[in-house]
Amino acid sequence: MRLLFPLLFLTMLTACGEPAVDAETGTDGLTEGIYLNQEGYYTDGVIRFSVLTYTALAADIAPAAAPATATTFQLISVADQSVVAEGELGEEQDWRKVGGVKARYTELAAPAPGTYRIEVPGYGYSHPFTVQEDVLRPAFIGSLKSNYYQRMSMELLPEYAGKWARPAGHPDLGVAYHPSSGKTSGTLDSPGGWYDAGDFNKYIVNASFPMGQYLALYEDIGDPMSDGVLNIPESGNGKSDYLDELKYELDWMLTMQDDDGGLFHKLTTLKFEGMVMPHEATSPRFVVGKSTEATLNFAAATAQAARIYYDYDPVFARRLLAAARRAWAWAVAHPEQGFTNPEDVSTGEYGDKDWYDERTFAAAELFATTGEQAFLNALQVEPPRINFTTGEGWRGFMGKMGVFTLLRYPDRVPKEMHDQLKAEVLALADSLVAVTDTSAFVQPINAFKWGSTSDVLNAGIVLAAAYQQEAKPEYLEAIRAGVDYIFGHNPTGHSYVTGFGDKTPMFIHHRQSAADGIAEPVPGLLSGGANASQQDTAWATYPENAAPMQSWVDQEPSYASNEICLNWNAPLTYILGWLEARN
C-alpha cells in the first residue's frame, strides 16, 4: 500500500474557531469536493481522502474543484475546533479515463478517537467522520438487518421495524406451477424468505449464493451477532440472531425443492410489479423453471448450512444435509439443464450456460461437511480455478466460495491441492492490491459494471481469504480502502449504503422505500453503484460527460445503478463483519 503522507504537525495545536473564509475566493463551509469515508476510520487505520481538482461534469451537478492555490489541509477536531494535524495535499492524480476526475489524494494516520473533518484552506471542509475502535459495527448490523425489512409473508411490526413497519406481503400459499417447472397440475406452498432485490420476487440462485457468503462470515469469525443484537422477532430465543435471520431464508429455500431433488428456479410474477407496497402487489405468482444452476447452488448453501446449524438445531441441520445430497444427485443426473425465461416471463433470469463454478461450490461444501471421497473426486476431475472478473456476479464468484471453504479445512484437503489453491489465492490477492495501489480512489477495480459496489466488496472477500492464509498488512489495508470507497471516497461523493454516512442514496430503486411515504429509504441497503453501461437511460438521467466511475444517479428509476440486491448486500455484511472481528 502507499506510504502515509508526512504530516507537518502531529500534536494538538491551538483552536482555530470557525472555518476561515478565503479572502480571494470567499470559500468556506462544507464542500462536496473532499471525498472520504463518511462513516469513519479505525484508530489503527489510515484516513484516505481526495480533493477534487477537475471534473468534466457540469457545475450545476458537480462540486466546484479546488483552486490551484489550495495545497494544504488541516485535520480539525469537531468537538473544540482545534487543529489536530496539518500538511501538504498529495500530488494531483489524473484518472479521467476511468473516473472522470483529477484529484489530490492524501493519506494520514488516524488520530485519537473522536469526530473530525478535513479542512482545505481556500476551499472548504469535508463531511465529519468518526475515529473509533468499532466504527463499522452500526453499519455491519444495519447491513444484515436490511434482510429483515425484506421479509415476505410476515407483518413487520413497529417494535422491530420502527417507522418502516408494514403489513405482510405475499403469503405464497397455493402458488401455481408454470409449465416451465415441469408440473402440469397442483400448487406449491412456499411462504417466507427475503425479497431478492428492489422487486418482490424470489430466486433460488440468488438466495443460495448470498447465503454462502453470510455463512462464510460465520465460519471465519464465529457468531457475529448474539441473541438480541439484531432486534428481530426471534430475538430472545437464546440463539444467535445472525443464524435466526438466515434461517428465515433457508426455510423458504427448502420449500422450493421438488420431490425428485431438483430445485425450482424461481417464484415470481410473470412481469415485475409496479412501485407499490408489498401487500398491494397482488399479481398472480408462479413457480417457474427447474435448473442445474439453482440445484447446485442450493446444494452448496444447504451443505454449508448443515455444518453451521448443527449446534443451533441438529434436526434442522440433518434436514439441510439430506436436502443437499438429494440436490447433488439430481444435478449429477441433469448436468446441463439450464434456465432461460419462458416467453411469457420477464422477471430476473439468473441463468447460466457454464456450470463449472456451481459444481465447484457444491462439491466443496459437501466435501467439507461430509468428508466423503465422492465429492473430493468431483473436485479433482474438474479442479477449481481462481480468477476475478468485474461484473461476474453469481456466475463466477461462487466457485471461489468453494475454494475458500477448501482452504478452511487443510486437514481434509490433499496437501498438493491445498498448496496450489493457497498459492493461487495469494497471487490473485497480490494482483488486487496492485490495482488498488494504482487507482486514484484506492479501490480494486478498473471497470464499472452492473453492481460495481459488490465487485469492490467481493474483491475484499478474496483479500480476506488471502489474509487468513498469510496475514500481510497490505491485504488488510486494501480491504479497508475498498470500504472507504463504499462509504464516500469516490467521485460521486456518496456513501452507497442507505442510512449510513452523511450523503446517502435517498431515492433507491426499492419498491417499499419508494411507496411507503417515508422520506428515508429502508436503511442498510447497498446501492449497485457506478455502471458505465447505463442500461436504464430510457428512465434515468445520467450527468452528461459522466465517465464510468461517475455513472451513478440517486434516482428511483435507475435500476442499473441504484437498485439493491441480496448478492450485493451479502459481501457488504461479510466485509464489515470481518473487519470488525479483526479490529
Coordinates of C-alpha atoms in Angstrom, one line a residue:
M1 CA 0.0 0.0 0.0
R2 CA 1.0 3.6 -0.4
L3 CA 3.1 5.3 2.3
L4 CA 1.3 7.7 4.7
F5 CA 1.7 11.3 3.5
P6 CA 4.0 13.1 6.1
L7 CA 2.3 15.5 8.4
L8 CA 3.7 18.9 9.3
F9 CA 2.2 18.6 12.8
L10 CA 1.2 15.6 14.8
T11 CA 0.4 17.2 18.2
M12 CA -2.7 19.3 19.2
L13 CA -2.4 22.8 18.0
T14 CA -4.4 25.9 19.1
A15 CA -8.1 26.1 18.4
C16 CA -8.9 27.6 15.1
G17 CA -12.5 28.5 15.7
E18 CA -14.9 28.6 12.8
P19 CA -13.5 27.7 9.3
A20 CA -11.8 30.7 7.9
V21 CA -13.2 32.4 4.8
D22 CA -10.6 32.7 2.0
A23 CA -10.2 36.4 1.2
E24 CA -9.9 35.9 -2.5
T25 CA -12.4 33.1 -3.2
G26 CA -14.8 33.6 -0.3
T27 CA -14.9 29.8 0.1
D28 CA -15.9 28.3 3.5
G29 CA -18.2 25.7 4.8
L30 CA -18.9 22.2 3.7
T31 CA -17.7 21.2 0.2
E32 CA -18.7 18.1 -1.6
G33 CA -15.4 18.0 -3.4
I34 CA -13.5 16.4 -0.4
Y35 CA -14.2 12.7 -0.8
L36 CA -13.7 10.4 2.2
N37 CA -15.3 7.6 4.3
Q38 CA -18.3 9.3 5.9
E39 CA -18.7 6.5 8.4
G40 CA -15.2 6.8 9.7
Y41 CA -11.9 5.0 10.4
Y42 CA -10.3 2.6 12.9
T43 CA -7.9 4.1 15.4
D44 CA -5.1 2.0 14.0
G45 CA -6.1 2.8 10.4
V46 CA -5.4 5.3 7.7
I47 CA -7.5 8.3 6.8
R48 CA -7.7 8.4 3.0
F49 CA -9.2 11.4 1.2
S50 CA -9.2 13.1 -2.2
V51 CA -9.6 16.7 -3.0
L52 CA -11.3 17.4 -6.4
T53 CA -9.2 19.5 -8.8
Y54 CA -11.0 18.7 -12.1
T55 CA -14.3 17.3 -13.3
A56 CA -15.9 17.1 -16.7
L57 CA -19.4 17.3 -15.2
A58 CA -21.4 20.5 -15.4
A59 CA -21.1 22.9 -12.5
D60 CA -24.8 22.6 -11.5
I61 CA -24.5 18.8 -10.8
A62 CA -20.9 18.6 -9.5
P63 CA -19.0 20.3 -6.8
A64 CA -16.6 23.1 -7.7
A65 CA -13.0 22.0 -8.0
A66 CA -10.4 23.3 -5.5
P67 CA -8.4 26.2 -6.8
A68 CA -4.8 25.7 -7.7
T69 CA -3.8 27.7 -4.6
A70 CA -5.4 25.1 -2.3
T71 CA -2.4 22.9 -1.5
T72 CA -2.6 22.2 2.3
F73 CA -5.1 20.6 4.6
Q74 CA -5.9 20.6 8.3
L75 CA -7.4 17.8 10.4
I76 CA -9.9 19.5 12.7
S77 CA -11.5 18.2 15.9
V78 CA -15.2 18.8 15.7
A79 CA -15.5 18.9 19.5
D80 CA -13.4 22.0 20.0
Q81 CA -12.5 23.1 16.5
S82 CA -8.8 22.6 17.3
V83 CA -6.2 21.7 14.6
V84 CA -5.0 18.1 15.3
A85 CA -2.7 17.8 12.3
E86 CA -1.9 19.6 9.1
G87 CA 0.2 19.0 6.0
E88 CA 0.5 19.3 2.3
L89 CA -2.0 17.6 0.0
G90 CA -0.7 14.8 -2.2
E91 CA 0.1 15.2 -5.8
E92 CA -2.7 15.6 -8.3
Q93 CA -3.6 12.3 -10.0
D94 CA -5.3 12.2 -13.4
W95 CA -7.7 9.3 -13.6
R96 CA -10.1 10.8 -16.2
K97 CA -10.0 7.6 -18.3
V98 CA -11.8 5.7 -15.6
G99 CA -13.1 8.2 -13.1
G100 CA -13.7 11.5 -15.0
V101 CA -11.8 13.5 -12.4
K102 CA -8.5 14.8 -11.3
A103 CA -7.9 14.8 -7.6
R104 CA -5.2 15.3 -5.0
Y105 CA -5.0 12.1 -2.9
T106 CA -3.7 12.2 0.6
E107 CA -3.2 9.7 3.5
L108 CA -2.6 10.3 7.2
A109 CA -2.5 8.2 10.3
A110 CA -5.8 8.2 12.3
P111 CA -5.7 10.3 15.4
A112 CA -7.2 9.5 18.8
P113 CA -10.9 8.5 19.0
G114 CA -13.2 11.4 18.2
T115 CA -15.1 13.2 15.5
Y116 CA -13.1 15.1 12.8
R117 CA -13.3 16.8 9.5
I118 CA -10.7 17.7 6.8
E119 CA -10.4 21.4 6.0
V120 CA -8.6 22.7 2.9
P121 CA -8.0 26.4 3.4
G122 CA -9.4 28.4 0.5
Y123 CA -11.8 25.6 -0.5
G124 CA -13.8 24.3 2.5
Y125 CA -14.2 21.3 4.7
S126 CA -15.4 17.7 4.5
H127 CA -18.3 15.8 5.9
P128 CA -17.4 14.9 9.5
F129 CA -16.2 11.4 10.3
T130 CA -15.6 9.3 13.4
V131 CA -12.4 7.6 14.6
Q132 CA -13.1 4.7 17.0
E133 CA -12.4 1.0 17.7
D134 CA -15.7 -0.4 16.4
V135 CA -16.5 2.3 13.9
L136 CA -18.2 0.0 11.3
R137 CA -20.3 -2.0 13.7
P138 CA -23.5 0.0 13.3
A139 CA -23.3 -0.3 9.5
F140 CA -22.5 -4.0 9.9
I141 CA -25.6 -4.6 12.0
G142 CA -27.7 -2.4 9.6
S143 CA -26.5 -4.4 6.6
L144 CA -27.8 -7.6 7.9
K145 CA -31.0 -6.0 9.4
S146 CA -31.9 -5.0 5.9
N147 CA -32.8 -8.6 5.2
Y148 CA -35.5 -8.4 8.0
Y149 CA -37.0 -5.5 6.1
Q150 CA -37.1 -7.7 3.0
R151 CA -39.0 -10.5 4.7
M152 CA -42.2 -11.6 2.9
S153 CA -45.2 -13.4 4.2
M154 CA -44.8 -11.6 7.6
E155 CA -46.0 -8.3 9.0
L156 CA -43.2 -6.1 10.0
L157 CA -44.1 -4.8 13.5
P158 CA -43.1 -1.3 14.8
E159 CA -41.1 -2.8 17.7
Y160 CA -38.7 -4.4 15.2
A161 CA -39.1 -2.3 12.0
G162 CA -39.7 1.2 13.6
K163 CA -41.2 3.6 11.1
W164 CA -40.7 1.1 8.3
A165 CA -43.3 -1.2 9.8
R166 CA -45.7 -2.5 7.1
P167 CA -48.4 -5.2 6.5
A168 CA -47.4 -8.7 5.4
G169 CA -46.9 -9.2 1.7
H170 CA -47.0 -12.3 -0.5
P171 CA -48.2 -15.2 1.6
D172 CA -47.2 -17.5 -1.3
L173 CA -49.6 -20.3 -0.4
G174 CA -51.1 -22.4 -3.2
V175 CA -48.8 -21.0 -5.8
A176 CA -49.5 -22.3 -9.3
Y177 CA -46.8 -24.1 -11.3
H178 CA -45.7 -22.5 -14.6
P179 CA -45.4 -25.0 -17.4
S180 CA -41.7 -24.5 -17.4
S181 CA -41.5 -26.1 -14.0
G182 CA -42.3 -29.5 -15.5
K183 CA -45.5 -29.7 -13.4
T184 CA -48.9 -29.8 -15.1
S185 CA -51.1 -29.7 -12.0
G186 CA -51.2 -28.9 -8.3
T187 CA -49.9 -25.9 -6.4
L188 CA -47.0 -25.2 -4.0
D189 CA -46.9 -23.6 -0.6
S190 CA -43.7 -21.6 -0.5
P191 CA -44.0 -18.8 2.1
G192 CA -41.3 -16.8 3.7
G193 CA -37.9 -15.8 2.5
W194 CA -36.5 -12.4 1.5
Y195 CA -37.4 -10.3 -1.4
D196 CA -34.5 -10.6 -3.8
A197 CA -33.9 -7.0 -4.7
G198 CA -35.9 -3.9 -5.4
D199 CA -38.7 -6.2 -6.8
F200 CA -40.9 -8.7 -5.0
N201 CA -39.7 -12.0 -6.4
K202 CA -37.7 -14.9 -5.0
Y203 CA -34.9 -16.7 -6.9
I204 CA -33.0 -19.8 -5.7
V205 CA -29.8 -18.9 -7.4
N206 CA -29.7 -15.5 -5.7
A207 CA -30.7 -16.9 -2.4
S208 CA -28.1 -19.6 -2.3
F209 CA -25.1 -17.6 -3.4
P210 CA -25.6 -14.8 -0.8
M211 CA -26.4 -17.4 1.8
G212 CA -23.0 -18.9 1.2
Q213 CA -21.3 -15.5 1.8
Y214 CA -23.3 -15.0 5.0
L215 CA -22.4 -18.4 6.2
A216 CA -18.7 -17.9 5.3
L217 CA -18.5 -15.0 7.7
Y218 CA -19.9 -17.2 10.5
E219 CA -17.2 -19.8 9.7
D220 CA -14.4 -17.2 9.5
I221 CA -15.1 -15.2 12.7
G222 CA -17.6 -17.1 14.8
D223 CA -21.1 -15.9 15.7
P224 CA -21.1 -12.2 14.8
M225 CA -24.5 -11.3 16.4
S226 CA -25.5 -13.0 19.6
D227 CA -29.1 -13.2 20.7
G228 CA -30.8 -9.8 21.0
V229 CA -28.3 -7.8 18.9
L230 CA -30.5 -7.6 15.7
N231 CA -33.9 -6.8 17.3
I232 CA -35.9 -9.2 15.2
P233 CA -38.9 -11.3 16.2
E234 CA -36.7 -14.3 17.1
S235 CA -34.5 -12.2 19.5
G236 CA -34.8 -13.6 23.0
N237 CA -34.9 -17.2 21.9
G238 CA -31.4 -17.9 23.3
K239 CA -29.9 -18.4 19.9
S240 CA -27.8 -16.4 17.5
D241 CA -29.7 -13.5 15.9
Y242 CA -27.4 -13.9 12.9
L243 CA -28.4 -17.5 12.3
D244 CA -32.1 -16.7 13.2
E245 CA -32.2 -14.2 10.3
L246 CA -30.5 -16.5 7.9
K247 CA -32.9 -19.4 8.8
Y248 CA -35.8 -17.3 7.6
E249 CA -34.4 -17.6 4.1
L250 CA -33.2 -21.2 4.5
D251 CA -36.7 -22.3 5.5
W252 CA -38.1 -20.8 2.3
M253 CA -35.4 -22.3 0.2
L254 CA -36.3 -25.8 1.4
T255 CA -39.8 -25.4 0.1
M256 CA -38.5 -25.0 -3.5
Q257 CA -37.0 -28.5 -3.7
D258 CA -39.1 -30.9 -5.9
D259 CA -39.8 -34.4 -4.8
D260 CA -37.0 -35.7 -7.1
G261 CA -34.4 -33.5 -5.5
G262 CA -34.2 -30.8 -8.2
L263 CA -34.8 -27.1 -7.4
F264 CA -37.5 -25.0 -9.0
H265 CA -35.6 -21.9 -10.3
K266 CA -37.8 -19.1 -9.0
L267 CA -41.1 -17.9 -7.6
T268 CA -42.2 -14.8 -9.4
T269 CA -45.0 -12.9 -11.2
L270 CA -44.9 -13.0 -15.0
K271 CA -43.7 -9.4 -15.1
F272 CA -42.3 -7.0 -12.5
E273 CA -44.9 -5.3 -10.2
G274 CA -45.1 -1.5 -10.1
M275 CA -43.6 0.7 -7.4
V276 CA -46.2 -0.2 -4.7
M277 CA -46.0 -1.6 -1.2
P278 CA -45.7 -5.4 -0.9
H279 CA -49.2 -6.0 0.3
E280 CA -50.5 -4.0 -2.6
A281 CA -48.6 -6.2 -5.2
T282 CA -51.2 -8.9 -5.8
S283 CA -50.5 -10.1 -9.4
P284 CA -50.6 -13.9 -9.7
R285 CA -47.3 -15.6 -8.8
F286 CA -45.9 -18.8 -10.3
V287 CA -43.3 -21.5 -9.6
V288 CA -41.1 -21.1 -12.7
G289 CA -38.5 -23.5 -14.2
K290 CA -36.2 -26.2 -12.8
S291 CA -32.5 -25.9 -13.4
T292 CA -29.0 -27.3 -12.8
E293 CA -27.7 -23.9 -11.6
A294 CA -30.4 -23.5 -9.0
T295 CA -30.0 -27.0 -7.8
L296 CA -26.2 -26.9 -7.4
N297 CA -26.3 -23.5 -5.7
F298 CA -28.9 -24.9 -3.3
A299 CA -26.8 -28.0 -2.7
A300 CA -23.8 -25.8 -1.8
A301 CA -25.7 -23.5 0.6
T302 CA -27.6 -26.2 2.4
A303 CA -24.5 -28.4 2.8
Q304 CA -22.6 -25.4 4.2
A305 CA -25.5 -24.5 6.5
A306 CA -25.8 -28.1 7.7
R307 CA -22.4 -28.0 9.5
I308 CA -23.0 -24.5 10.9
Y309 CA -26.5 -25.1 12.2
Y310 CA -25.7 -28.4 13.9
D311 CA -25.2 -26.8 17.3
Y312 CA -28.1 -24.4 16.7
D313 CA -30.6 -27.2 15.8
P314 CA -29.3 -30.7 14.9
V315 CA -32.6 -31.8 13.5
F316 CA -32.7 -28.8 11.1
A317 CA -29.0 -29.4 10.2
R318 CA -29.7 -33.1 9.3
R319 CA -32.7 -31.9 7.2
L320 CA -30.4 -29.4 5.4
L321 CA -27.8 -32.1 4.6
A322 CA -30.3 -34.5 3.3
A323 CA -31.7 -31.9 1.0
A324 CA -28.2 -31.1 -0.2
R325 CA -27.5 -34.7 -1.0
R326 CA -30.7 -35.1 -2.9
A327 CA -30.0 -31.9 -4.9
W328 CA -26.4 -33.1 -5.8
A329 CA -27.8 -36.4 -7.0
W330 CA -30.3 -34.6 -9.2
A331 CA -27.7 -32.3 -10.6
V332 CA -25.4 -35.2 -11.4
A333 CA -28.3 -36.8 -13.4
H334 CA -29.1 -33.4 -15.1
P335 CA -25.7 -31.7 -15.5
E336 CA -26.7 -29.1 -18.1
Q337 CA -30.4 -28.3 -17.6
G338 CA -30.0 -24.5 -17.9
F339 CA -32.7 -22.0 -17.4
T340 CA -33.9 -19.2 -19.7
N341 CA -37.0 -17.2 -19.2
P342 CA -40.1 -18.5 -21.0
E343 CA -41.6 -16.2 -23.5
D344 CA -44.3 -15.0 -21.1
V345 CA -41.9 -14.4 -18.1
S346 CA -39.7 -11.3 -17.9
T347 CA -38.6 -11.2 -14.3
G348 CA -34.9 -11.8 -13.3
E349 CA -33.4 -14.8 -15.2
Y350 CA -30.3 -15.8 -13.1
G351 CA -29.5 -18.3 -15.8
D352 CA -26.1 -19.8 -16.7
K353 CA -24.5 -21.7 -19.5
D354 CA -21.4 -23.0 -17.7
W355 CA -21.9 -24.9 -14.5
Y356 CA -18.3 -25.2 -13.5
D357 CA -18.5 -22.7 -10.7
E358 CA -21.7 -24.1 -9.4
R359 CA -20.2 -27.6 -9.3
T360 CA -17.1 -26.4 -7.5
F361 CA -19.2 -24.6 -4.9
A362 CA -21.5 -27.6 -4.3
A363 CA -18.8 -30.3 -4.3
A364 CA -16.5 -28.2 -1.9
E365 CA -19.3 -27.6 0.6
L366 CA -20.5 -31.2 0.5
F367 CA -16.9 -32.4 0.9
A368 CA -16.2 -30.0 3.8
T369 CA -19.4 -31.2 5.6
T370 CA -19.2 -34.9 5.0
G371 CA -15.6 -35.7 4.2
E372 CA -16.7 -38.1 1.6
Q373 CA -14.4 -39.1 -1.2
A374 CA -17.0 -38.8 -3.9
F375 CA -17.2 -35.1 -3.5
L376 CA -13.4 -34.8 -3.5
N377 CA -13.3 -36.9 -6.7
A378 CA -15.6 -34.4 -8.3
L379 CA -13.2 -31.6 -7.4
Q380 CA -10.2 -33.5 -8.7
V381 CA -11.9 -34.3 -12.0
E382 CA -12.6 -30.6 -12.6
P383 CA -10.0 -28.8 -10.5
P384 CA -11.0 -25.4 -9.0
R385 CA -9.8 -22.3 -10.8
I386 CA -9.0 -18.9 -9.3
N387 CA -9.6 -15.6 -11.1
F388 CA -11.5 -12.4 -10.6
T389 CA -13.6 -10.6 -13.2
T390 CA -15.6 -7.4 -12.7
G391 CA -19.3 -7.9 -13.3
E392 CA -19.1 -11.7 -12.9
G393 CA -21.6 -11.7 -10.0
W394 CA -23.1 -15.0 -9.1
R395 CA -21.9 -16.7 -12.2
G396 CA -18.2 -16.6 -11.4
F397 CA -17.7 -15.8 -7.7
M398 CA -19.4 -18.9 -6.3
G399 CA -16.6 -21.1 -7.5
K400 CA -14.2 -19.0 -5.4
M401 CA -16.5 -19.5 -2.4
G402 CA -15.9 -23.2 -2.7
V403 CA -12.2 -22.7 -2.9
F404 CA -12.2 -20.6 0.3
T405 CA -14.1 -23.4 2.0
L406 CA -11.4 -25.9 1.0
L407 CA -8.7 -23.6 2.4
R408 CA -10.6 -23.6 5.7
Y409 CA -10.1 -27.4 6.0
P410 CA -6.5 -28.1 5.3
D411 CA -6.6 -31.3 7.4
R412 CA -9.1 -32.8 4.9
V413 CA -7.9 -31.5 1.6
P414 CA -4.9 -33.2 -0.1
K415 CA -1.8 -31.2 0.6
E416 CA -1.0 -30.7 -3.1
M417 CA -4.4 -29.4 -3.8
H418 CA -4.4 -27.1 -0.8
D419 CA -1.0 -25.7 -1.5
Q420 CA -1.9 -25.0 -5.1
L421 CA -5.2 -23.2 -4.1
K422 CA -3.4 -21.2 -1.5
A423 CA -0.8 -20.1 -3.9
E424 CA -3.4 -19.0 -6.5
V425 CA -5.5 -17.1 -3.9
L426 CA -2.4 -15.3 -2.7
A427 CA -1.4 -14.4 -6.3
L428 CA -4.9 -13.1 -7.0
A429 CA -4.8 -11.0 -3.8
D430 CA -1.5 -9.6 -4.8
S431 CA -2.9 -8.5 -8.2
L432 CA -5.9 -6.8 -6.5
V433 CA -3.5 -4.9 -4.2
A434 CA -1.6 -3.8 -7.3
V435 CA -4.8 -2.4 -8.8
T436 CA -5.7 -0.8 -5.5
D437 CA -2.3 0.9 -5.3
T438 CA -2.6 2.4 -8.8
S439 CA -6.2 3.6 -8.5
A440 CA -6.8 7.3 -7.9
F441 CA -9.6 6.4 -5.4
V442 CA -7.7 3.4 -4.0
Q443 CA -10.1 0.6 -4.8
P444 CA -9.5 -2.8 -6.6
I445 CA -11.4 -2.5 -9.8
N446 CA -10.9 -0.6 -13.1
A447 CA -14.1 -1.4 -14.8
F448 CA -17.5 -0.4 -13.6
K449 CA -20.4 -2.7 -14.5
W450 CA -23.8 -3.6 -13.0
G451 CA -23.3 -4.0 -9.3
S452 CA -19.8 -2.5 -9.2
T453 CA -20.0 -1.9 -5.5
S454 CA -20.3 -5.6 -5.0
D455 CA -17.3 -6.1 -7.2
V456 CA -15.3 -3.9 -4.8
L457 CA -16.5 -5.9 -1.8
N458 CA -16.1 -9.3 -3.5
A459 CA -12.5 -8.3 -4.2
G460 CA -12.3 -7.7 -0.5
I461 CA -13.5 -11.2 0.2
V462 CA -10.7 -12.5 -1.9
L463 CA -8.2 -10.4 0.0
A464 CA -9.7 -11.6 3.3
A465 CA -9.3 -15.2 2.2
A466 CA -5.7 -14.5 1.4
Y467 CA -5.1 -12.7 4.7
Q468 CA -6.3 -15.8 6.5
Q469 CA -3.6 -17.7 4.8
E470 CA -0.9 -15.1 5.2
A471 CA -1.6 -12.0 7.3
K472 CA 0.0 -9.4 5.1
P473 CA -0.8 -5.8 6.2
E474 CA -1.3 -4.8 2.5
Y475 CA -4.2 -7.2 2.2
L476 CA -5.9 -5.7 5.3
E477 CA -5.3 -2.1 4.1
A478 CA -6.7 -2.9 0.6
I479 CA -9.9 -4.2 2.2
R480 CA -10.2 -1.1 4.3
A481 CA -9.6 1.1 1.3
G482 CA -12.4 -0.6 -0.6
V483 CA -14.7 0.1 2.4
D484 CA -13.7 3.7 2.3
Y485 CA -14.7 3.8 -1.4
I486 CA -18.2 2.3 -0.5
F487 CA -18.8 4.9 2.2
G488 CA -17.9 8.0 0.2
H489 CA -14.3 8.0 -1.0
N490 CA -15.4 8.0 -4.6
P491 CA -16.1 10.7 -7.2
T492 CA -19.9 10.7 -6.7
G493 CA -19.3 11.9 -3.1
H494 CA -22.0 9.5 -1.8
S495 CA -21.9 6.7 0.7
Y496 CA -23.6 3.9 -1.3
V497 CA -25.3 2.4 1.8
T498 CA -28.7 3.8 2.7
G499 CA -28.8 5.4 6.2
F500 CA -25.0 5.2 6.8
G501 CA -22.9 8.3 6.0
D502 CA -23.9 11.9 5.6
K503 CA -24.7 11.8 1.9
T504 CA -26.5 8.6 1.1
P505 CA -29.0 7.3 -1.5
M506 CA -32.4 8.8 -0.8
F507 CA -34.2 7.5 -3.9
I508 CA -33.0 3.9 -4.1
H509 CA -34.7 1.6 -6.6
H510 CA -36.6 -0.4 -4.0
R511 CA -40.4 -0.7 -4.1
Q512 CA -41.1 -0.4 -0.4
S513 CA -38.9 2.6 0.0
A514 CA -40.5 4.3 -3.0
A515 CA -44.1 3.6 -1.9
D516 CA -44.1 3.9 1.9
G517 CA -44.4 7.7 2.2
I518 CA -41.3 7.9 4.4
A519 CA -38.6 10.3 3.3
E520 CA -35.7 8.0 4.3
P521 CA -35.3 4.7 2.5
V522 CA -35.1 1.4 4.4
P523 CA -31.6 1.5 6.0
G524 CA -28.7 -0.8 5.4
L525 CA -29.2 -1.4 1.7
L526 CA -26.3 -1.2 -0.7
S527 CA -26.8 0.6 -4.0
G528 CA -25.4 -1.1 -7.1
G529 CA -23.1 1.8 -7.8
A530 CA -21.4 3.2 -10.9
N531 CA -22.4 1.4 -14.1
A532 CA -20.8 2.5 -17.3
S533 CA -23.4 0.7 -19.5
Q534 CA -26.2 2.9 -18.2
Q535 CA -28.8 0.4 -19.4
D536 CA -31.7 2.4 -17.9
T537 CA -31.4 5.7 -19.8
A538 CA -35.0 5.4 -21.0
W539 CA -36.0 6.1 -17.4
A540 CA -33.0 7.6 -15.6
T541 CA -31.0 10.7 -16.4
Y542 CA -27.2 10.5 -16.0
P543 CA -24.9 13.5 -16.0
E544 CA -23.6 14.4 -19.4
N545 CA -19.9 13.5 -19.8
A546 CA -20.1 11.1 -16.9
A547 CA -17.2 8.8 -17.1
P548 CA -17.6 5.1 -15.9
M549 CA -16.8 5.7 -12.3
Q550 CA -19.3 8.6 -12.2
S551 CA -22.1 6.7 -13.9
W552 CA -24.4 6.6 -10.9
V553 CA -27.5 8.6 -10.1
D554 CA -29.7 8.8 -7.0
Q555 CA -32.9 8.3 -8.9
E556 CA -35.6 5.8 -8.1
P557 CA -36.0 4.6 -11.8
S558 CA -32.3 3.8 -12.1
Y559 CA -32.3 0.1 -11.7
A560 CA -28.9 -0.1 -13.5
S561 CA -27.1 2.0 -10.9
N562 CA -29.3 2.5 -7.9
E563 CA -31.1 -0.8 -7.2
I564 CA -30.4 -3.1 -4.3
C565 CA -29.9 -6.9 -4.3
L566 CA -29.2 -9.8 -1.9
N567 CA -26.0 -10.7 -3.7
W568 CA -24.7 -7.1 -3.2
N569 CA -25.6 -6.8 0.4
A570 CA -24.1 -10.1 1.4
P571 CA -20.5 -9.2 0.6
L572 CA -21.1 -5.8 2.4
T573 CA -22.1 -7.7 5.5
Y574 CA -19.2 -10.1 5.2
I575 CA -16.5 -7.4 4.8
L576 CA -17.9 -5.2 7.6
G577 CA -18.2 -8.1 10.0
W578 CA -14.8 -9.5 9.1
L579 CA -13.1 -6.1 9.7
E580 CA -14.9 -5.6 13.0
A581 CA -13.8 -9.0 14.2
R582 CA -10.2 -8.2 13.4
N583 CA -10.1 -4.7 14.8

